[in-house]
Every structure is written in structure tokens, then in C-alpha cells.
PDB file of C-alpha atoms in Angstrom:
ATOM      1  CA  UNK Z   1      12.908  87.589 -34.628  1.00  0.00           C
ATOM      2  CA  UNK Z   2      10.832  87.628 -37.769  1.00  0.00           C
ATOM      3  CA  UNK Z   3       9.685  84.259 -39.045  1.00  0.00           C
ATOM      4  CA  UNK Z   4      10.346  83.177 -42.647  1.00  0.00           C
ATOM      5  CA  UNK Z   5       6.201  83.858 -43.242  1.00  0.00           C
ATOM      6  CA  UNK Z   6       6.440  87.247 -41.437  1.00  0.00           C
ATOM      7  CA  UNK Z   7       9.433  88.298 -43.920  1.00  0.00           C
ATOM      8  CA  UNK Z   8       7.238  87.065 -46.783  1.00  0.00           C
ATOM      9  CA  UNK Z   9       4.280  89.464 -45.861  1.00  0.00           C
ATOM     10  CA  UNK Z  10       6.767  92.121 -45.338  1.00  0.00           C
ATOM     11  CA  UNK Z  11       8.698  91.659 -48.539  1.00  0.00           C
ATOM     12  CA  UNK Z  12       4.938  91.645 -50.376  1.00  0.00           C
ATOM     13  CA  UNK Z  13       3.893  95.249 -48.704  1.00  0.00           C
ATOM     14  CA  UNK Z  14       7.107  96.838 -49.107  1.00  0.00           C
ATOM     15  CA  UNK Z  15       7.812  95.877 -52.331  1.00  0.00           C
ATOM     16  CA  UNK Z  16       4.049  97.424 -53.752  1.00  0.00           C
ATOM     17  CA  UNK Z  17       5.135 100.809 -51.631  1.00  0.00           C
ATOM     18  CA  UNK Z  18       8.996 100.910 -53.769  1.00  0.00           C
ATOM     19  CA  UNK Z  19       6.487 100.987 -57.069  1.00  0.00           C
ATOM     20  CA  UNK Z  20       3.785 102.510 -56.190  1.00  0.00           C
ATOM     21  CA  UNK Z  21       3.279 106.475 -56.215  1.00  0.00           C
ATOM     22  CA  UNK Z  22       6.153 106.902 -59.130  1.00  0.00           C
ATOM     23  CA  UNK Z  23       3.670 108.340 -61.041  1.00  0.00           C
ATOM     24  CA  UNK Z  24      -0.015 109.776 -59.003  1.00  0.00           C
ATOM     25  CA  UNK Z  25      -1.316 108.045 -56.083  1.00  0.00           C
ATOM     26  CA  UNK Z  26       1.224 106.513 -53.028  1.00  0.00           C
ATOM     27  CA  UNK Z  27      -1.682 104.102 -52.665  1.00  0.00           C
ATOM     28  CA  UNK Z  28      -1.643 102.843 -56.166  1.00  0.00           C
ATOM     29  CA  UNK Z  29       0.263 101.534 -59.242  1.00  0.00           C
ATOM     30  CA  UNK Z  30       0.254 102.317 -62.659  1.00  0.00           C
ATOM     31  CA  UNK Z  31       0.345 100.483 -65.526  1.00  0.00           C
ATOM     32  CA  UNK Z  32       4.184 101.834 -65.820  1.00  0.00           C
ATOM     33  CA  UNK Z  33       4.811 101.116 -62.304  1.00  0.00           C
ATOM     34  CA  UNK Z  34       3.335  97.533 -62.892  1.00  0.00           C
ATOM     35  CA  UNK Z  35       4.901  96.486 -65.898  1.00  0.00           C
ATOM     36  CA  UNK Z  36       8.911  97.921 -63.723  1.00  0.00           C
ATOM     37  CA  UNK Z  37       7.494  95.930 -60.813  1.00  0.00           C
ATOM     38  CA  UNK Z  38       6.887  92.653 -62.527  1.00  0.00           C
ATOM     39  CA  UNK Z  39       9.921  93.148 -65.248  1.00  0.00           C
ATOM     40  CA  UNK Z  40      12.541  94.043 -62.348  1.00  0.00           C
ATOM     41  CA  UNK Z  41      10.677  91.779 -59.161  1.00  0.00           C
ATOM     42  CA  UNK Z  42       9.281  88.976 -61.218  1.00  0.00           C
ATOM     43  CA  UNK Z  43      11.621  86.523 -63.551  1.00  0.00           C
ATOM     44  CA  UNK Z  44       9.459  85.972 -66.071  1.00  0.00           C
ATOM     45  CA  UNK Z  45      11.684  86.964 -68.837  1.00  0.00           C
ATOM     46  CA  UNK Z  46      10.823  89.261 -71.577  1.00  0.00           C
ATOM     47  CA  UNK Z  47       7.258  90.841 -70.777  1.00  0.00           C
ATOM     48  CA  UNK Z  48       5.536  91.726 -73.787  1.00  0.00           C
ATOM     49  CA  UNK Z  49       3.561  95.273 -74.028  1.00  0.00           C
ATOM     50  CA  UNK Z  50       0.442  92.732 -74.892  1.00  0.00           C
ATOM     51  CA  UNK Z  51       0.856  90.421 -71.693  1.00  0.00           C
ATOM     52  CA  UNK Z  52       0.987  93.750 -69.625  1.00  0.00           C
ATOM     53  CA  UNK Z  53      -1.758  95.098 -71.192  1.00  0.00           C
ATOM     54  CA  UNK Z  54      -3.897  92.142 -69.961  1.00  0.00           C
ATOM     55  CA  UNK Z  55      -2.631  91.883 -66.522  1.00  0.00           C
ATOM     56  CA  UNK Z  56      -3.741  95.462 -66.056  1.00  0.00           C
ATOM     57  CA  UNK Z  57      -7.276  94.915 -67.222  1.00  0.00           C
ATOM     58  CA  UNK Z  58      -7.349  91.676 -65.348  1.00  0.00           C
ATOM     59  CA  UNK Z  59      -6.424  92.933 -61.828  1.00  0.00           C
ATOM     60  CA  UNK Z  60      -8.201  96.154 -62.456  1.00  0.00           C
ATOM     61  CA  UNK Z  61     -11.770  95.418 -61.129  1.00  0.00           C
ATOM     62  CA  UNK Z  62     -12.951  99.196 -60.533  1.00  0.00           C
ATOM     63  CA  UNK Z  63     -11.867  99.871 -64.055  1.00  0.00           C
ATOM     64  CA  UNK Z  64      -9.640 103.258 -62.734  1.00  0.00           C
ATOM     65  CA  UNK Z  65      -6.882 102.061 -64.474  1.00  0.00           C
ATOM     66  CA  UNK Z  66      -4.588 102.239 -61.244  1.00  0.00           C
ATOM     67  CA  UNK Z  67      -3.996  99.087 -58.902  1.00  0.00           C
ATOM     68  CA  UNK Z  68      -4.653  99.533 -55.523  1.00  0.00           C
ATOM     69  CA  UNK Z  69      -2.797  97.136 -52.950  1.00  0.00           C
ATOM     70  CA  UNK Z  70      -6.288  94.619 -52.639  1.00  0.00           C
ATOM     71  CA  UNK Z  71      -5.945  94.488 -56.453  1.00  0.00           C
ATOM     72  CA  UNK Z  72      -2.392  93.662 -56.018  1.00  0.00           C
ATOM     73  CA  UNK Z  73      -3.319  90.954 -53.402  1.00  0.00           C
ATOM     74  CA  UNK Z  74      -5.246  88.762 -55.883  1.00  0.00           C
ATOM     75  CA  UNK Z  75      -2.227  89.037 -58.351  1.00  0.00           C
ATOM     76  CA  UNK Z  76       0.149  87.590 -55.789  1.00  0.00           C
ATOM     77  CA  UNK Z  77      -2.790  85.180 -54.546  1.00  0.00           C
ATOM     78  CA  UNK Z  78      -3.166  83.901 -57.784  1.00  0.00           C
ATOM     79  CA  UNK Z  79       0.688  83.548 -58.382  1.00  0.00           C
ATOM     80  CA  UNK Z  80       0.789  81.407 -55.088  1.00  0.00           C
ATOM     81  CA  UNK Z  81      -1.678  79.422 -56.498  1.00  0.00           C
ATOM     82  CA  UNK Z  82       0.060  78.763 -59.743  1.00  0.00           C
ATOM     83  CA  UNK Z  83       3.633  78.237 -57.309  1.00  0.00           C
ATOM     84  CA  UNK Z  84       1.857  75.692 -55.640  1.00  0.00           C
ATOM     85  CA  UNK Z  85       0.139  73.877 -58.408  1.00  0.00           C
ATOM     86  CA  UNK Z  86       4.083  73.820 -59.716  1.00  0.00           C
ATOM     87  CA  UNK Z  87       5.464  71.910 -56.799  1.00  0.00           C
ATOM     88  CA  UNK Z  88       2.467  69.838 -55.938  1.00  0.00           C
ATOM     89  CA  UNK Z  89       2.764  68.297 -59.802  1.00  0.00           C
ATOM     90  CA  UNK Z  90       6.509  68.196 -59.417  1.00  0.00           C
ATOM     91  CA  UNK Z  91       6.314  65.880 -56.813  1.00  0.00           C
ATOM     92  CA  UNK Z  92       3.545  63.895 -58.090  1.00  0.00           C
TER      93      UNK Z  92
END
């Protein structure tokens, strides 16, 4: 039986491969398939063209304007982080 964390990893990986190779590269998502990824994944509300726009350049350290899946991993680190700064506060 998979544990809740297992089913979290899972969920992480498979969701990146439902995005990713839309457009180019299996291994990688565009700026299209990152901006449908966070809009339809993601409630964050509206997403403006800007706010994408700096994601990309933020999570894309080789500059190849594609994210690979480690690039991807510091996005949803760094979400995590900002979940658990959330709920650590909220209970303060």
C-alpha cells in the first residue's frame, strides 16, 4: 500500500510528465506548458503573463529556456517552504 508521502512523490513526477513534452522535449517544460501546469494544477487564481514570465527566468538556471524536472524540484521545494512557513505562523 502506498503511504500518504509515497503518493505525494508520485503525484509530483507524474504530474511534470502530463505537461511536459506538449511542445519539444518529454524531459522538459515550456514556458506554455508551465504557465497550463501552474494555471490548471496550482490555485493561485488569475496568473498574470508578467508573474509567468518571472517564474520562468527564476527556475531557469541553464538559461535554455525549457525546465527540466531538477528545475522543477526547486519550484515545488520552494513552494513547500512557503506551505510550511503558512501553517507554522498559523499556529503561532
Amino acid at each position: 500500500m502506498e503511504t500518504p508521502l509515497e503518493k505525494a512523490l508520485t503525484t509530483m513526477v507524474t504530474t511534470f510528465h502530463k505537461y511536459s513534452g506538449r511542445e519539444g522535449s518529454k524531459l522538459t517544460l515550456s514556458r506554455r506548458e508551465l504557465k497550463e501546469l501552474v494555471k490548471k494544477e496550482l490555485n493561485l487564481g488569475e496568473i498574470q503573463e508578467g508573474s509567468i514570465d518571472d517564474l520562468m527566468k527564476s527556475l531557469d538556471k541553464n538559461s535554455d529556456q525549457e525546465i527540466d524536472f531538477k528545475e522543477y524540484a526547486v519550484f515545488l521545494t520552494t513552494l513547500c517552504m512557503a506551505y510550511n512557513d503558512f501553517f507554522r505562523e498559523d499556529r503561532q
